[in-house]
Amino acid sequence: MKPYLRVATYIGLSIVFTACSSNPPATLALQKENHEFEVTGLGKTAVIAKNNAIIAANKTCARQSAIIRSENTSYHGLFKNVTDEQTGQSMTAAAEILGGILGRSSNLQRDDDYQTTLTFYCQAK
């Protein structure tokens, strides 16, 4: 009976921790002059960071449309000041492959490697 309880506990904890790590961090919009807003989206990739910023902009505008004035995406990964972005991604992929072969997790990629900042205003649909 105890081995089943232990396995069920491990499965339950892994589901709880997976659910917590998969939710994107909530970002708040900063209001600037001339009815403009600024939001920042974070993500493991540039696309995820942009999507998180767009979701935050759409939530800010609610029933209106978000009209983007400017967009800036930057890389803040582990290898930012050591190598360029492409080399850093290659090193991260190689470390993940090597970690998979050796049975160890290398987890060099973080949820905030990319940062996208959107400046936008809300317009009626």
mmCIF file of C-alpha atoms in Angstrom:
data_model
loop_
_atom_site.group_PDB
_atom_site.id
_atom_site.type_symbol
_atom_site.label_atom_id
_atom_site.label_comp_id
_atom_site.label_asym_id
_atom_site.label_seq_id
_atom_site.Cartn_x
_atom_site.Cartn_y
_atom_site.Cartn_z
ATOM 1 C CA MET A 1 0.000 0.000 0.000
ATOM 2 C CA LYS A 2 2.803 2.424 0.839
ATOM 3 C CA PRO A 3 4.534 2.197 -2.580
ATOM 4 C CA TYR A 4 1.282 3.184 -4.289
ATOM 5 C CA LEU A 5 0.871 6.131 -1.930
ATOM 6 C CA ARG A 6 4.437 7.268 -2.613
ATOM 7 C CA VAL A 7 3.944 7.059 -6.401
ATOM 8 C CA ALA A 8 0.631 8.915 -6.177
ATOM 9 C CA THR A 9 2.291 11.634 -4.080
ATOM 10 C CA TYR A 10 5.114 12.062 -6.620
ATOM 11 C CA ILE A 11 2.649 12.247 -9.502
ATOM 12 C CA GLY A 12 0.501 14.778 -7.652
ATOM 13 C CA LEU A 13 3.476 16.979 -6.780
ATOM 14 C CA SER A 14 4.815 16.868 -10.326
ATOM 15 C CA ILE A 15 1.430 17.960 -11.701
ATOM 16 C CA VAL A 16 1.239 20.841 -9.209
ATOM 17 C CA PHE A 17 4.777 22.055 -9.974
ATOM 18 C CA THR A 18 4.260 21.717 -13.726
ATOM 19 C CA ALA A 19 1.068 23.766 -13.576
ATOM 20 C CA CYS A 20 2.818 26.516 -11.625
ATOM 21 C CA SER A 21 5.733 26.776 -14.036
ATOM 22 C CA SER A 22 3.658 26.790 -17.227
ATOM 23 C CA ASN A 23 1.657 29.946 -16.478
ATOM 24 C CA PRO A 24 3.131 33.123 -17.983
ATOM 25 C CA PRO A 25 3.894 35.835 -15.469
ATOM 26 C CA ALA A 26 1.234 38.521 -15.293
ATOM 27 C CA THR A 27 2.418 41.953 -16.350
ATOM 28 C CA LEU A 28 0.862 45.289 -15.573
ATOM 29 C CA ALA A 29 0.570 48.153 -18.029
ATOM 30 C CA LEU A 30 2.250 51.451 -17.258
ATOM 31 C CA GLN A 31 0.289 54.479 -18.395
ATOM 32 C CA LYS A 32 2.342 57.140 -20.155
ATOM 33 C CA GLU A 33 1.420 60.582 -21.485
ATOM 34 C CA ASN A 34 -1.095 61.019 -24.336
ATOM 35 C CA HIS A 35 -3.127 57.953 -23.271
ATOM 36 C CA GLU A 36 -0.318 55.559 -24.205
ATOM 37 C CA PHE A 37 0.521 52.407 -22.292
ATOM 38 C CA GLU A 38 3.660 50.285 -21.991
ATOM 39 C CA VAL A 39 3.785 46.561 -21.196
ATOM 40 C CA THR A 40 6.622 44.067 -21.013
ATOM 41 C CA GLY A 41 6.351 40.392 -21.946
ATOM 42 C CA LEU A 42 8.898 37.759 -20.908
ATOM 43 C CA GLY A 43 9.540 34.329 -22.417
ATOM 44 C CA LYS A 44 11.980 31.551 -23.303
ATOM 45 C CA THR A 45 11.840 32.587 -26.961
ATOM 46 C CA ALA A 46 11.258 35.890 -28.737
ATOM 47 C CA VAL A 47 7.885 34.651 -30.017
ATOM 48 C CA ILE A 48 6.666 33.703 -26.533
ATOM 49 C CA ALA A 49 7.799 37.071 -25.153
ATOM 50 C CA LYS A 50 5.941 38.915 -27.934
ATOM 51 C CA ASN A 51 2.802 36.835 -27.397
ATOM 52 C CA ASN A 52 2.872 37.526 -23.644
ATOM 53 C CA ALA A 53 3.235 41.268 -24.301
ATOM 54 C CA ILE A 54 0.357 41.228 -26.808
ATOM 55 C CA ILE A 55 -1.865 39.325 -24.367
ATOM 56 C CA ALA A 56 -1.107 41.920 -21.674
ATOM 57 C CA ALA A 57 -1.862 44.768 -24.117
ATOM 58 C CA ASN A 58 -5.183 43.196 -25.125
ATOM 59 C CA LYS A 59 -6.141 42.723 -21.463
ATOM 60 C CA THR A 60 -5.328 46.375 -20.800
ATOM 61 C CA CYS A 61 -7.551 47.596 -23.633
ATOM 62 C CA ALA A 62 -10.357 45.158 -22.716
ATOM 63 C CA ARG A 63 -13.144 45.897 -25.251
ATOM 64 C CA GLN A 64 -11.013 48.184 -27.408
ATOM 65 C CA SER A 65 -8.250 47.382 -29.886
ATOM 66 C CA ALA A 66 -4.609 47.779 -28.934
ATOM 67 C CA ILE A 67 -2.760 49.866 -31.551
ATOM 68 C CA ILE A 68 0.990 49.293 -31.211
ATOM 69 C CA ARG A 69 3.242 52.330 -31.644
ATOM 70 C CA SER A 70 6.583 50.659 -30.961
ATOM 71 C CA GLU A 71 7.963 47.216 -30.175
ATOM 72 C CA ASN A 72 11.380 46.298 -28.816
ATOM 73 C CA THR A 73 12.587 42.733 -28.229
ATOM 74 C CA SER A 74 15.882 42.041 -26.492
ATOM 75 C CA TYR A 75 17.802 38.942 -25.400
ATOM 76 C CA HIS A 76 18.753 38.650 -21.718
ATOM 77 C CA GLY A 77 19.940 35.038 -21.658
ATOM 78 C CA LEU A 78 22.792 33.408 -19.792
ATOM 79 C CA PHE A 79 25.276 34.094 -22.606
ATOM 80 C CA LYS A 80 24.200 37.713 -23.300
ATOM 81 C CA ASN A 81 27.561 39.433 -22.781
ATOM 82 C CA VAL A 82 29.652 36.379 -23.701
ATOM 83 C CA THR A 83 28.411 35.533 -27.205
ATOM 84 C CA ASP A 84 25.802 36.703 -29.670
ATOM 85 C CA GLU A 85 22.202 35.473 -29.514
ATOM 86 C CA GLN A 86 22.551 32.696 -32.132
ATOM 87 C CA THR A 87 25.677 31.225 -30.522
ATOM 88 C CA GLY A 88 24.019 31.340 -27.104
ATOM 89 C CA GLN A 89 21.018 29.429 -28.446
ATOM 90 C CA SER A 90 23.323 26.835 -30.027
ATOM 91 C CA MET A 91 25.222 26.398 -26.757
ATOM 92 C CA THR A 92 21.952 25.999 -24.853
ATOM 93 C CA ALA A 93 20.688 23.377 -27.335
ATOM 94 C CA ALA A 94 23.992 21.468 -27.169
ATOM 95 C CA ALA A 95 23.903 21.489 -23.358
ATOM 96 C CA GLU A 96 20.320 20.177 -23.380
ATOM 97 C CA ILE A 97 21.246 17.347 -25.769
ATOM 98 C CA LEU A 98 24.296 16.428 -23.704
ATOM 99 C CA GLY A 99 22.225 16.566 -20.522
ATOM 100 C CA GLY A 100 19.629 14.270 -22.101
ATOM 101 C CA ILE A 101 22.299 11.748 -23.062
ATOM 102 C CA LEU A 102 23.891 11.818 -19.610
ATOM 103 C CA GLY A 103 20.536 11.800 -17.835
ATOM 104 C CA ARG A 104 20.987 15.208 -16.210
ATOM 105 C CA SER A 105 19.018 18.376 -16.716
ATOM 106 C CA SER A 106 21.114 21.329 -17.891
ATOM 107 C CA ASN A 107 18.229 23.864 -17.819
ATOM 108 C CA LEU A 108 20.227 26.854 -19.096
ATOM 109 C CA GLN A 109 17.153 28.433 -20.668
ATOM 110 C CA ARG A 110 14.948 30.533 -18.387
ATOM 111 C CA ASP A 111 11.438 31.956 -18.680
ATOM 112 C CA ASP A 112 12.846 35.484 -18.916
ATOM 113 C CA ASP A 113 15.560 35.059 -21.580
ATOM 114 C CA TYR A 114 13.678 37.362 -23.964
ATOM 115 C CA GLN A 115 11.960 40.629 -23.104
ATOM 116 C CA THR A 116 9.511 42.439 -25.386
ATOM 117 C CA THR A 117 8.347 45.961 -24.579
ATOM 118 C CA LEU A 118 5.265 47.307 -26.367
ATOM 119 C CA THR A 119 4.119 50.916 -26.406
ATOM 120 C CA PHE A 120 0.484 51.162 -27.499
ATOM 121 C CA TYR A 121 -2.797 53.005 -27.161
ATOM 122 C CA CYS A 122 -6.368 51.754 -27.077
ATOM 123 C CA GLN A 123 -8.824 52.600 -29.850
ATOM 124 C CA ALA A 124 -12.527 51.803 -30.084
ATOM 125 C CA LYS A 125 -13.342 48.963 -32.478
#
